[in-house]
mmCIF file of C-alpha atoms and ligand atoms in Angstrom:
data_model
loop_
_atom_site.group_PDB
_atom_site.id
_atom_site.type_symbol
_atom_site.label_atom_id
_atom_site.label_comp_id
_atom_site.label_asym_id
_atom_site.label_seq_id
_atom_site.Cartn_x
_atom_site.Cartn_y
_atom_site.Cartn_z
ATOM 1 C CA MET A 96 -26.434 -8.332 101.545
ATOM 2 C CA LYS A 97 -26.991 -11.895 100.383
ATOM 3 C CA PRO A 98 -29.797 -12.765 97.934
ATOM 4 C CA ILE A 99 -30.952 -15.386 100.458
ATOM 5 C CA PHE A 100 -32.913 -12.705 102.331
ATOM 6 C CA ARG A 101 -34.706 -11.543 99.206
ATOM 7 C CA SER A 102 -35.715 -15.134 98.516
ATOM 8 C CA ARG A 103 -37.067 -15.534 102.072
ATOM 9 C CA ILE A 104 -39.123 -12.360 101.680
ATOM 10 C CA LYS A 105 -40.525 -13.761 98.447
ATOM 11 C CA LYS A 106 -41.538 -16.936 100.265
ATOM 12 C CA ALA A 107 -43.202 -14.938 103.050
ATOM 13 C CA LEU A 108 -45.071 -12.825 100.470
ATOM 14 C CA ALA A 109 -46.266 -16.010 98.762
ATOM 15 C CA LEU A 110 -47.559 -17.437 102.082
ATOM 16 C CA LEU A 111 -49.369 -14.161 102.831
ATOM 17 C CA ALA A 112 -50.908 -14.112 99.360
ATOM 18 C CA GLN A 113 -52.460 -17.542 99.993
ATOM 19 C CA THR A 114 -54.999 -16.108 102.434
ATOM 20 C CA GLU A 115 -58.470 -15.301 101.051
ATOM 21 C CA THR A 116 -58.484 -11.697 102.238
ATOM 22 C CA PRO A 117 -55.573 -9.226 101.919
ATOM 23 C CA SER A 118 -52.966 -9.888 104.597
ATOM 24 C CA ALA A 119 -49.955 -8.004 105.874
ATOM 25 C CA LEU A 120 -47.021 -8.918 108.080
ATOM 26 C CA VAL A 121 -45.234 -6.527 110.439
ATOM 27 C CA VAL A 122 -41.899 -7.511 111.998
ATOM 28 C CA SER A 123 -39.865 -5.097 114.103
ATOM 29 C CA GLY A 124 -36.434 -5.122 115.694
ATOM 30 C CA ASN A 125 -36.256 -6.051 119.375
ATOM 31 C CA PRO A 126 -36.146 -3.165 121.832
ATOM 32 C CA GLY A 127 -33.076 -2.966 124.050
ATOM 33 C CA ALA A 128 -33.724 -4.327 127.547
ATOM 34 C CA ILE A 129 -32.927 -2.397 130.723
ATOM 35 C CA ARG A 130 -30.957 -4.348 133.326
ATOM 36 C CA SER A 131 -31.353 -1.702 136.010
ATOM 37 C CA ARG A 132 -31.840 2.079 135.834
ATOM 38 C CA ASP A 133 -29.679 3.138 132.875
ATOM 39 C CA THR A 134 -27.665 -0.054 132.332
ATOM 40 C CA HIS A 135 -28.721 -2.445 129.584
ATOM 41 C CA TYR A 136 -28.621 -6.180 128.951
ATOM 42 C CA PRO A 137 -26.453 -7.086 125.964
ATOM 43 C CA TYR A 138 -28.557 -6.433 122.867
ATOM 44 C CA ARG A 139 -30.086 -9.386 121.005
ATOM 45 C CA PRO A 140 -31.589 -8.652 117.546
ATOM 46 C CA ASN A 141 -35.023 -10.006 116.671
ATOM 47 C CA SER A 142 -34.896 -13.499 115.151
ATOM 48 C CA ASP A 143 -37.743 -13.066 112.636
ATOM 49 C CA LEU A 144 -36.469 -9.680 111.416
ATOM 50 C CA TYR A 145 -33.014 -11.201 111.011
ATOM 51 C CA TYR A 146 -34.382 -14.267 109.232
ATOM 52 C CA LEU A 147 -36.314 -12.229 106.675
ATOM 53 C CA THR A 148 -33.917 -9.325 106.127
ATOM 54 C CA GLY A 149 -30.499 -9.975 107.690
ATOM 55 C CA CYS A 150 -31.097 -6.783 109.676
ATOM 56 C CA THR A 151 -29.914 -6.720 113.294
ATOM 57 C CA ALA A 152 -31.053 -3.170 114.082
ATOM 58 C CA GLU A 153 -33.304 -2.168 116.953
ATOM 59 C CA GLU A 154 -35.619 0.362 115.367
ATOM 60 C CA VAL A 155 -36.275 -1.076 111.912
ATOM 61 C CA THR A 156 -39.672 -2.488 110.953
ATOM 62 C CA LEU A 157 -40.464 -4.642 107.922
ATOM 63 C CA ILE A 158 -43.964 -4.519 106.472
ATOM 64 C CA LEU A 159 -45.027 -7.023 103.822
ATOM 65 C CA ARG A 160 -48.217 -6.461 101.799
ATOM 66 C CA PRO A 161 -48.358 -8.835 98.797
ATOM 67 C CA HIS A 162 -51.414 -7.096 97.292
ATOM 68 C CA ALA A 163 -49.923 -3.563 97.424
ATOM 69 C CA LYS A 164 -48.002 -1.587 94.814
ATOM 70 C CA ASP A 165 -45.013 -1.537 97.209
ATOM 71 C CA PRO A 166 -45.181 -5.018 98.724
ATOM 72 C CA VAL A 167 -42.003 -4.601 100.800
ATOM 73 C CA VAL A 168 -41.581 -1.543 103.044
ATOM 74 C CA LEU A 169 -38.902 -0.781 105.628
ATOM 75 C CA LEU A 170 -39.558 1.799 108.298
ATOM 76 C CA ALA A 171 -36.183 3.369 109.131
ATOM 77 C CA PRO A 172 -35.303 4.549 112.650
ATOM 78 C CA PRO A 173 -36.405 8.135 113.354
ATOM 79 C CA LYS A 174 -33.486 10.593 113.294
ATOM 80 C CA ASP A 175 -32.288 11.213 116.866
ATOM 81 C CA PRO A 176 -28.978 13.158 117.044
ATOM 82 C CA VAL A 177 -28.745 12.911 120.857
ATOM 83 C CA LYS A 178 -29.251 9.149 120.878
ATOM 84 C CA SER A 179 -26.717 8.823 118.038
ATOM 85 C CA MET A 180 -24.189 10.821 120.090
ATOM 86 C CA TRP A 181 -24.425 8.396 123.029
ATOM 87 C CA ASP A 182 -25.036 5.068 121.282
ATOM 88 C CA GLY A 183 -23.659 5.655 117.771
ATOM 89 C CA ALA A 184 -25.724 6.264 114.643
ATOM 90 C CA PRO A 185 -27.913 3.371 113.457
ATOM 91 C CA ALA A 186 -26.729 1.554 110.324
ATOM 92 C CA PRO A 187 -28.161 3.115 107.136
ATOM 93 C CA VAL A 188 -31.263 1.290 105.877
ATOM 94 C CA LYS A 189 -30.867 2.238 102.189
ATOM 95 C CA PRO A 190 -28.365 -0.495 101.167
ATOM 96 C CA LEU A 191 -30.526 -3.100 102.904
ATOM 97 C CA ALA A 192 -33.649 -1.749 101.181
ATOM 98 C CA LYS A 193 -31.936 -1.937 97.808
ATOM 99 C CA SER A 194 -31.018 -5.596 98.203
ATOM 100 C CA LEU A 195 -34.528 -6.438 99.441
ATOM 101 C CA GLN A 196 -36.232 -4.331 96.734
ATOM 102 C CA ALA A 197 -37.974 -2.436 99.525
ATOM 103 C CA GLU A 198 -39.359 1.058 99.829
ATOM 104 C CA VAL A 199 -37.949 3.053 102.764
ATOM 105 C CA ILE A 200 -40.036 5.330 104.954
ATOM 106 C CA THR A 201 -38.231 7.509 107.486
ATOM 107 C CA THR A 202 -40.649 8.994 109.962
ATOM 108 C CA ASN A 203 -40.851 10.375 113.476
ATOM 109 C CA GLU A 204 -44.346 8.920 113.750
ATOM 110 C CA PRO A 205 -43.775 5.242 112.906
ATOM 111 C CA LEU A 206 -47.054 4.025 114.462
ATOM 112 C CA LYS A 207 -49.119 6.408 112.368
ATOM 113 C CA ALA A 208 -47.150 5.560 109.223
ATOM 114 C CA ALA A 209 -47.539 1.817 109.820
ATOM 115 C CA ILE A 210 -51.290 2.026 110.474
ATOM 116 C CA ASN A 211 -51.671 3.933 107.216
ATOM 117 C CA LEU A 212 -49.798 1.219 105.337
ATOM 118 C CA LEU A 213 -52.201 -1.370 106.759
ATOM 119 C CA ARG A 214 -55.283 0.281 105.244
ATOM 120 C CA GLY A 215 -56.959 -2.129 102.871
ATOM 121 C CA THR A 216 -55.730 -5.269 104.642
ATOM 122 C CA SER A 217 -57.977 -7.580 106.668
ATOM 123 C CA VAL A 218 -55.447 -9.778 108.438
ATOM 124 C CA CYS A 219 -52.306 -8.521 110.171
ATOM 125 C CA TYR A 220 -49.524 -10.825 111.312
ATOM 126 C CA ALA A 221 -47.885 -8.937 114.176
ATOM 127 C CA GLN A 222 -45.469 -9.629 117.022
ATOM 128 C CA SER A 223 -46.308 -10.024 120.703
ATOM 129 C CA ILE A 224 -42.908 -8.772 121.921
ATOM 130 C CA ALA A 225 -43.448 -5.827 124.283
ATOM 131 C CA GLY A 226 -41.760 -2.630 123.153
ATOM 132 C CA THR A 227 -41.755 -3.426 119.424
ATOM 133 C CA LEU A 228 -43.565 -1.227 116.933
ATOM 134 C CA SER A 229 -45.271 -4.394 115.701
ATOM 135 C CA ALA A 230 -46.778 -5.050 119.156
ATOM 136 C CA ALA A 231 -47.760 -1.372 119.426
ATOM 137 C CA ILE A 232 -49.689 -1.707 116.150
ATOM 138 C CA LYS A 233 -51.442 -4.780 117.522
ATOM 139 C CA ALA A 234 -52.357 -2.937 120.731
ATOM 140 C CA ASP A 235 -53.582 0.090 118.770
ATOM 141 C CA LEU A 236 -55.782 -2.019 116.477
ATOM 142 C CA SER A 237 -57.202 -4.147 119.298
ATOM 143 C CA ALA A 238 -58.144 -1.039 121.276
ATOM 144 C CA ARG A 239 -60.258 0.363 118.413
ATOM 145 C CA GLY A 240 -64.006 0.077 118.266
ATOM 146 C CA ALA A 241 -65.622 -1.376 115.120
ATOM 147 C CA HIS A 242 -66.333 2.080 113.683
ATOM 148 C CA GLU A 243 -62.637 3.024 113.998
ATOM 149 C CA LEU A 244 -61.474 -0.166 112.271
ATOM 150 C CA ARG A 245 -62.989 0.579 108.879
ATOM 151 C CA GLY A 246 -60.476 -0.402 106.198
ATOM 152 C CA LEU A 247 -58.013 -1.682 108.811
ATOM 153 C CA PRO A 248 -57.150 -5.279 109.795
ATOM 154 C CA GLN A 249 -59.882 -6.813 111.965
ATOM 155 C CA SER A 250 -57.965 -9.999 112.525
ATOM 156 C CA LEU A 251 -54.611 -10.132 114.330
ATOM 157 C CA VAL A 252 -52.412 -13.207 114.134
ATOM 158 C CA ASP A 253 -49.035 -13.843 115.765
ATOM 159 C CA VAL A 254 -46.142 -13.463 113.311
ATOM 160 C CA GLU A 255 -44.653 -16.801 114.359
ATOM 161 C CA SER A 256 -47.556 -18.762 112.922
ATOM 162 C CA LEU A 257 -46.152 -17.701 109.540
ATOM 163 C CA THR A 258 -42.394 -17.400 110.154
ATOM 164 C CA ALA A 259 -42.201 -20.749 111.971
ATOM 165 C CA GLN A 260 -43.304 -22.527 108.779
ATOM 166 C CA LEU A 261 -40.335 -21.008 106.972
ATOM 167 C CA ARG A 262 -37.778 -21.188 109.774
ATOM 168 C CA MET A 263 -38.453 -24.855 110.534
ATOM 169 C CA ILE A 264 -36.643 -25.997 107.365
ATOM 170 C CA LYS A 265 -33.039 -24.821 107.265
ATOM 171 C CA ASP A 266 -31.293 -23.887 104.014
ATOM 172 C CA PRO A 267 -27.634 -24.810 103.417
ATOM 173 C CA SER A 268 -26.358 -21.439 104.706
ATOM 174 C CA GLU A 269 -28.208 -22.006 107.982
ATOM 175 C CA ILE A 270 -26.925 -25.558 108.365
ATOM 176 C CA LYS A 271 -23.402 -24.225 107.855
ATOM 177 C CA ALA A 272 -24.003 -21.539 110.503
ATOM 178 C CA ILE A 273 -25.306 -24.087 113.035
ATOM 179 C CA LYS A 274 -22.292 -26.333 112.328
ATOM 180 C CA GLU A 275 -19.918 -23.428 112.965
ATOM 181 C CA ALA A 276 -21.634 -22.565 116.247
ATOM 182 C CA ALA A 277 -21.615 -26.246 117.243
ATOM 183 C CA ALA A 278 -17.880 -26.522 116.518
ATOM 184 C CA ILE A 279 -17.182 -23.749 119.048
ATOM 185 C CA THR A 280 -19.373 -25.446 121.658
ATOM 186 C CA GLY A 281 -17.648 -28.753 120.979
ATOM 187 C CA ASP A 282 -14.217 -27.207 121.486
ATOM 188 C CA ALA A 283 -15.292 -25.354 124.650
ATOM 189 C CA LEU A 284 -16.440 -28.617 126.270
ATOM 190 C CA LEU A 285 -13.195 -30.348 125.311
ATOM 191 C CA TYR A 286 -11.074 -27.542 126.783
ATOM 192 C CA ALA A 287 -13.265 -27.422 129.918
ATOM 193 C CA LEU A 288 -12.544 -31.089 130.634
ATOM 194 C CA GLY A 289 -9.264 -30.255 132.401
ATOM 195 C CA MET A 290 -11.200 -28.151 134.927
ATOM 196 C CA VAL A 291 -13.527 -30.958 135.975
ATOM 197 C CA GLN A 292 -11.900 -31.768 139.310
ATOM 198 C CA SER A 293 -13.018 -32.081 142.904
ATOM 199 C CA GLY A 294 -13.007 -28.668 144.659
ATOM 200 C CA VAL A 295 -13.785 -26.630 141.537
ATOM 201 C CA ARG A 296 -17.050 -24.657 141.665
ATOM 202 C CA GLU A 297 -19.714 -25.113 138.994
ATOM 203 C CA ARG A 298 -19.617 -21.415 138.148
ATOM 204 C CA GLU A 299 -15.888 -21.520 137.346
ATOM 205 C CA ILE A 300 -16.517 -24.051 134.593
ATOM 206 C CA ALA A 301 -19.489 -22.076 133.230
ATOM 207 C CA ALA A 302 -17.373 -18.892 133.264
ATOM 208 C CA PHE A 303 -14.600 -20.615 131.322
ATOM 209 C CA ILE A 304 -17.006 -21.956 128.694
ATOM 210 C CA GLU A 305 -18.630 -18.540 128.202
ATOM 211 C CA TYR A 306 -15.224 -16.853 128.098
ATOM 212 C CA PHE A 307 -14.223 -19.303 125.373
ATOM 213 C CA TYR A 308 -17.346 -18.477 123.311
ATOM 214 C CA ARG A 309 -16.803 -14.737 123.569
ATOM 215 C CA ALA A 310 -13.111 -15.040 122.728
ATOM 216 C CA GLN A 311 -14.195 -16.784 119.480
ATOM 217 C CA GLY A 312 -16.652 -13.994 118.632
ATOM 218 C CA ALA A 313 -19.648 -16.034 119.782
ATOM 219 C CA GLU A 314 -22.104 -15.634 122.681
ATOM 220 C CA PRO A 315 -23.793 -18.157 124.941
ATOM 221 C CA ALA A 316 -27.116 -18.967 123.231
ATOM 222 C CA PHE A 317 -28.510 -19.479 126.755
ATOM 223 C CA GLY A 318 -27.161 -19.483 130.307
ATOM 224 C CA THR A 319 -24.632 -22.312 130.562
ATOM 225 C CA ILE A 320 -25.821 -25.128 132.821
ATOM 226 C CA VAL A 321 -23.053 -26.731 134.882
ATOM 227 C CA ALA A 322 -24.698 -29.051 137.400
ATOM 228 C CA SER A 323 -22.888 -31.535 139.633
ATOM 229 C CA GLY A 324 -24.374 -34.499 141.496
ATOM 230 C CA PRO A 325 -27.942 -33.769 142.680
ATOM 231 C CA SER A 326 -27.929 -30.269 141.053
ATOM 232 C CA ALA A 327 -28.389 -32.002 137.695
ATOM 233 C CA ALA A 328 -31.865 -33.219 138.694
ATOM 234 C CA THR A 329 -33.021 -29.594 138.198
ATOM 235 C CA LEU A 330 -33.660 -29.401 134.446
ATOM 236 C CA HIS A 331 -32.733 -25.750 133.935
ATOM 237 C CA TYR A 332 -30.336 -25.459 136.892
ATOM 238 C CA ARG A 333 -29.114 -21.871 137.170
ATOM 239 C CA ALA A 334 -27.642 -21.493 140.674
ATOM 240 C CA LEU A 335 -24.131 -22.814 139.791
ATOM 241 C CA THR A 336 -23.219 -22.664 143.496
ATOM 242 C CA ARG A 337 -22.118 -26.239 144.154
ATOM 243 C CA THR A 338 -18.537 -27.457 144.467
ATOM 244 C CA LEU A 339 -17.618 -30.548 142.444
ATOM 245 C CA LYS A 340 -16.970 -33.769 144.387
ATOM 246 C CA ASN A 341 -15.107 -36.886 143.327
ATOM 247 C CA GLY A 342 -17.364 -39.753 142.343
ATOM 248 C CA GLU A 343 -20.231 -37.532 141.198
ATOM 249 C CA LEU A 344 -21.343 -36.933 137.642
ATOM 250 C CA LEU A 345 -21.125 -33.421 136.215
ATOM 251 C CA LEU A 346 -23.684 -32.301 133.631
ATOM 252 C CA ILE A 347 -22.682 -29.548 131.187
ATOM 253 C CA ASP A 348 -25.455 -28.234 128.902
ATOM 254 C CA SER A 349 -24.261 -25.341 126.775
ATOM 255 C CA GLY A 350 -24.389 -23.784 123.347
ATOM 256 C CA ALA A 351 -22.519 -21.074 121.490
ATOM 257 C CA GLU A 352 -24.483 -18.680 119.306
ATOM 258 C CA LEU A 353 -22.423 -17.492 116.354
ATOM 259 C CA ASN A 354 -23.601 -15.119 113.613
ATOM 260 C CA MET A 355 -27.174 -15.389 114.951
ATOM 261 C CA TYR A 356 -27.274 -19.222 114.966
ATOM 262 C CA ALA A 357 -27.361 -21.399 118.071
ATOM 263 C CA SER A 358 -26.023 -24.810 119.026
ATOM 264 C CA ASP A 359 -26.859 -26.932 122.060
ATOM 265 C CA ILE A 360 -24.841 -29.825 123.495
ATOM 266 C CA THR A 361 -25.067 -31.750 126.765
ATOM 267 C CA ARG A 362 -22.332 -34.043 128.036
ATOM 268 C CA MET A 363 -21.721 -35.837 131.325
ATOM 269 C CA VAL A 364 -18.291 -36.008 132.970
ATOM 270 C CA PRO A 365 -17.336 -38.220 135.956
ATOM 271 C CA VAL A 366 -15.617 -35.939 138.487
ATOM 272 C CA GLY A 367 -12.184 -37.343 139.378
ATOM 273 C CA GLY A 368 -12.064 -39.530 136.290
ATOM 274 C CA ALA A 369 -13.776 -42.559 137.846
ATOM 275 C CA ILE A 370 -17.410 -43.671 138.024
ATOM 276 C CA SER A 371 -19.271 -46.092 140.304
ATOM 277 C CA SER A 372 -20.954 -49.101 138.701
ATOM 278 C CA ASP A 373 -24.366 -47.762 139.809
ATOM 279 C CA LEU A 374 -23.896 -44.378 138.109
ATOM 280 C CA ARG A 375 -22.454 -46.127 135.074
ATOM 281 C CA ALA A 376 -25.568 -48.286 134.827
ATOM 282 C CA LEU A 377 -27.789 -45.160 134.820
ATOM 283 C CA TYR A 378 -25.529 -43.423 132.284
ATOM 284 C CA GLU A 379 -25.633 -46.397 129.899
ATOM 285 C CA ILE A 380 -29.449 -46.323 129.947
ATOM 286 C CA VAL A 381 -29.492 -42.681 128.787
ATOM 287 C CA LEU A 382 -26.838 -43.341 126.149
ATOM 288 C CA SER A 383 -28.785 -46.263 124.675
ATOM 289 C CA ALA A 384 -31.967 -44.143 124.775
ATOM 290 C CA GLN A 385 -30.171 -41.428 122.816
ATOM 291 C CA HIS A 386 -28.847 -43.941 120.255
ATOM 292 C CA ALA A 387 -32.353 -45.398 119.826
ATOM 293 C CA ALA A 388 -33.869 -41.936 119.342
ATOM 294 C CA ILE A 389 -31.230 -40.736 116.858
ATOM 295 C CA LYS A 390 -31.690 -43.961 114.860
ATOM 296 C CA LYS A 391 -35.362 -43.058 114.351
ATOM 297 C CA VAL A 392 -34.655 -39.633 112.824
ATOM 298 C CA LYS A 393 -35.624 -39.498 109.144
ATOM 299 C CA PRO A 394 -38.173 -37.665 106.980
ATOM 300 C CA GLY A 395 -41.812 -38.555 107.617
ATOM 301 C CA VAL A 396 -41.368 -39.655 111.236
ATOM 302 C CA VAL A 397 -43.374 -37.792 113.890
ATOM 303 C CA ILE A 398 -41.394 -36.522 116.865
ATOM 304 C CA ALA A 399 -43.583 -38.575 119.260
ATOM 305 C CA GLU A 400 -42.127 -41.758 117.723
ATOM 306 C CA VAL A 401 -38.598 -40.520 118.382
ATOM 307 C CA HIS A 402 -39.545 -39.742 121.975
ATOM 308 C CA LYS A 403 -41.123 -43.183 122.373
ATOM 309 C CA ALA A 404 -37.933 -44.906 121.223
ATOM 310 C CA ALA A 405 -36.001 -43.135 123.997
ATOM 311 C CA ALA A 406 -38.738 -43.635 126.602
ATOM 312 C CA THR A 407 -38.817 -47.360 125.837
ATOM 313 C CA GLU A 408 -35.060 -47.694 126.388
ATOM 314 C CA ILE A 409 -35.256 -45.731 129.650
ATOM 315 C CA THR A 410 -38.168 -47.883 130.839
ATOM 316 C CA ARG A 411 -36.316 -51.091 129.916
ATOM 317 C CA GLY A 412 -33.222 -49.875 131.772
ATOM 318 C CA LEU A 413 -35.141 -48.846 134.899
ATOM 319 C CA LYS A 414 -36.855 -52.225 134.918
ATOM 320 C CA GLU A 415 -33.505 -54.041 134.687
ATOM 321 C CA LEU A 416 -32.243 -52.064 137.681
ATOM 322 C CA GLY A 417 -35.395 -52.900 139.659
ATOM 323 C CA ILE A 418 -36.548 -49.271 139.834
ATOM 324 C CA LEU A 419 -39.657 -49.979 137.712
ATOM 325 C CA LYS A 420 -41.596 -53.236 137.817
ATOM 326 C CA GLY A 421 -43.904 -54.757 135.205
ATOM 327 C CA SER A 422 -43.911 -55.333 131.450
ATOM 328 C CA VAL A 423 -41.949 -52.761 129.442
ATOM 329 C CA SER A 424 -44.742 -52.156 126.920
ATOM 330 C CA GLU A 425 -47.337 -51.706 129.688
ATOM 331 C CA LEU A 426 -45.015 -49.354 131.598
ATOM 332 C CA VAL A 427 -44.399 -47.283 128.435
ATOM 333 C CA LYS A 428 -48.142 -47.210 127.685
ATOM 334 C CA LYS A 429 -48.940 -45.739 131.092
ATOM 335 C CA SER A 430 -45.900 -43.373 130.974
ATOM 336 C CA ALA A 431 -44.306 -44.872 134.092
ATOM 337 C CA PHE A 432 -41.015 -43.303 132.934
ATOM 338 C CA LYS A 433 -42.447 -39.783 133.394
ATOM 339 C CA PRO A 434 -41.107 -39.127 136.926
ATOM 340 C CA PHE A 435 -37.621 -40.062 135.643
ATOM 341 C CA PHE A 436 -37.816 -38.629 132.094
ATOM 342 C CA PRO A 437 -40.354 -35.785 132.352
ATOM 343 C CA HIS A 438 -39.453 -33.746 129.243
ATOM 344 C CA GLY A 439 -39.667 -34.011 125.474
ATOM 345 C CA ILE A 440 -36.989 -35.638 123.322
ATOM 346 C CA GLY A 441 -35.727 -32.290 122.012
ATOM 347 C CA HIS A 442 -36.538 -29.132 120.128
ATOM 348 C CA SER A 443 -35.965 -27.357 116.874
ATOM 349 C CA LEU A 444 -32.647 -25.473 116.723
ATOM 350 C CA GLY A 445 -31.734 -22.460 114.606
ATOM 351 C CA ILE A 446 -31.640 -18.712 115.146
ATOM 352 C CA ASP A 447 -33.184 -19.460 118.534
ATOM 353 C CA VAL A 448 -31.979 -22.297 120.685
ATOM 354 C CA HIS A 449 -35.623 -23.326 121.102
ATOM 355 C CA ASP A 450 -36.398 -22.403 117.528
ATOM 356 C CA ALA A 451 -39.757 -21.361 116.131
ATOM 357 C CA THR A 452 -41.843 -24.467 115.430
ATOM 358 C CA PRO A 453 -45.359 -24.650 113.965
ATOM 359 C CA THR A 454 -47.942 -26.071 116.376
ATOM 360 C CA GLY A 455 -49.403 -29.545 115.931
ATOM 361 C CA ALA A 456 -47.881 -32.953 115.242
ATOM 362 C CA ILE A 457 -44.963 -32.076 113.004
ATOM 363 C CA LYS A 458 -43.440 -34.731 110.781
ATOM 364 C CA LEU A 459 -39.677 -34.604 110.417
ATOM 365 C CA ALA A 460 -38.594 -33.283 107.040
ATOM 366 C CA LYS A 461 -35.311 -32.817 105.221
ATOM 367 C CA GLY A 462 -33.553 -29.675 106.447
ATOM 368 C CA MET A 463 -34.952 -29.676 109.971
ATOM 369 C CA VAL A 464 -32.377 -29.437 112.760
ATOM 370 C CA ILE A 465 -33.474 -30.832 116.119
ATOM 371 C CA THR A 466 -31.809 -31.715 119.372
ATOM 372 C CA ILE A 467 -32.016 -35.258 120.690
ATOM 373 C CA GLU A 468 -31.661 -35.094 124.458
ATOM 374 C CA PRO A 469 -33.131 -37.853 126.585
ATOM 375 C CA GLY A 470 -32.539 -37.584 130.324
ATOM 376 C CA LEU A 471 -32.875 -39.607 133.502
ATOM 377 C CA TYR A 472 -33.375 -37.758 136.776
ATOM 378 C CA LEU A 473 -33.416 -38.900 140.399
ATOM 379 C CA PRO A 474 -34.235 -35.841 142.540
ATOM 380 C CA LYS A 475 -33.814 -38.108 145.601
ATOM 381 C CA ALA A 476 -31.726 -41.234 146.115
ATOM 382 C CA VAL A 477 -33.546 -44.414 145.034
ATOM 383 C CA GLY A 478 -32.154 -47.461 146.871
ATOM 384 C CA ARG A 479 -28.451 -47.659 146.064
ATOM 385 C CA PHE A 480 -28.707 -44.982 143.360
ATOM 386 C CA PRO A 481 -27.774 -41.446 144.468
ATOM 387 C CA ALA A 482 -29.767 -38.308 143.619
ATOM 388 C CA CYS A 483 -28.506 -37.230 140.201
ATOM 389 C CA GLY A 484 -29.448 -36.089 136.722
ATOM 390 C CA ILE A 485 -28.115 -37.494 133.458
ATOM 391 C CA ARG A 486 -28.799 -36.000 130.047
ATOM 392 C CA ILE A 487 -26.995 -36.450 126.732
ATOM 393 C CA GLU A 488 -27.729 -34.050 123.891
ATOM 394 C CA ASP A 489 -26.689 -33.701 120.273
ATOM 395 C CA ASP A 490 -27.850 -31.544 117.355
ATOM 396 C CA VAL A 491 -29.202 -33.622 114.488
ATOM 397 C CA LEU A 492 -29.923 -32.612 110.890
ATOM 398 C CA VAL A 493 -32.698 -34.463 109.058
ATOM 399 C CA THR A 494 -31.318 -35.505 105.653
ATOM 400 C CA SER A 495 -33.172 -36.952 102.658
ATOM 401 C CA ARG A 496 -32.361 -40.516 103.734
ATOM 402 C CA GLY A 497 -32.024 -40.182 107.497
ATOM 403 C CA HIS A 498 -29.935 -37.901 109.622
ATOM 404 C CA GLU A 499 -26.527 -36.394 110.293
ATOM 405 C CA VAL A 500 -25.279 -35.680 113.823
ATOM 406 C CA LEU A 501 -23.712 -32.200 113.756
ATOM 407 C CA THR A 502 -22.093 -32.385 117.203
ATOM 408 C CA ASP A 503 -19.835 -35.446 117.149
ATOM 409 C CA GLU A 504 -16.606 -33.524 117.609
ATOM 410 C CA THR A 505 -16.581 -32.862 121.319
ATOM 411 C CA LEU A 506 -16.392 -34.890 124.526
ATOM 412 C CA PRO A 507 -17.014 -38.562 123.719
ATOM 413 C CA LYS A 508 -20.268 -40.114 124.918
ATOM 414 C CA ASP A 509 -18.727 -43.558 125.277
ATOM 415 C CA LEU A 510 -17.656 -43.694 128.944
ATOM 416 C CA ASN A 511 -14.505 -45.724 128.405
ATOM 417 C CA SER A 512 -13.247 -43.297 125.722
ATOM 418 C CA LEU A 513 -14.076 -40.367 127.996
ATOM 419 C CA LEU A 514 -12.270 -41.876 131.014
ATOM 420 C CA GLU A 515 -9.262 -42.618 128.811
ATOM 421 C CA LEU A 516 -9.238 -39.002 127.608
ATOM 422 C CA MET A 517 -9.385 -37.799 131.252
ATOM 423 C CA ALA A 518 -6.552 -40.144 132.295
ATOM 424 C CA GLY A 519 -4.376 -39.024 129.349
HETATM 425 MN MN1 LIG B 799 -31.512 -28.418 124.332
#
């Protein structure tokens, strides 16, 4: 087990110790999810438990109490020989506990044990994820009357309000992990290019991309979006039922998750290797919006400024094409771009594809990894422009002086280079 996890626990303990009254944090593994009757969805470990401990187990709970004699406690899974026979025995907790300098409690009554450990604390940071021990503790405490709460936490806070502060800034090992995941995504999109032909169904391309991830030991960080023509106007298009047609643009938005870290790339491909001048004009607007937004990324900048840079380019472009009318600054001020660019400029990226982010106006800081993904959507044809959706997305690291794009090695964004690659 790497010392990185011990150092994260130390940071979490320090944050907890800052509160005026004694605080505790309880983070549990995710429960497995039932797909139907006795079949399960593929298991996904809990992101906060992984971040703090490196543990990917289902039934392990971490309890942090900076004021206590044993500040770090791990509740081990209860012994269950029948479950072990069917599903395999859970990984032993002792080696993990040793590296984290944690006490281990093995119990068949984890809720009771956890409540006992929380005696003497006033604030409890717990999870809201149904089926976790952490959420069960929250439910138990909230159901108690005042007389039953003596000595127990009276105030319950969501775990993410603490973990998001830590997870927002990535350490070098995390940046490396995101880069490795992004490299797989980049390769998958390059290999998928040969499939982008008229007559191919969207789902065939998605299946290939996800096959490629799994063959590399990765997983899709989210359901792969492959959206052709008007399908791409649906932001999180999931149907994948359309057949590709020459002359349309294909949107591919996908990300491999490798070793618990996600990536997220969107590229556009002209089906048939040719593009109309009208679609090209729309594409160039989004590309210049993305360039303008990426250029803004550096420490100290608020994300709203990055969004504004993209929105201004999109507004300028729509005005040039006659879709919007008026002065660019006035149009930006009254958000006239909203029907065409209705979403944010991007999101934090890490263990989760939409990674934990503290609330409020966050300023960019060194070590943050965010996506930059402006889009332009026409759910219906506008004049000579067909219904379509165009989005371009890269993963960007905030560095001390500016930024580094982590997802350059995939399908080119420059249309001429892309068309050349398709012709070759
Ligand atoms: Mn994204």
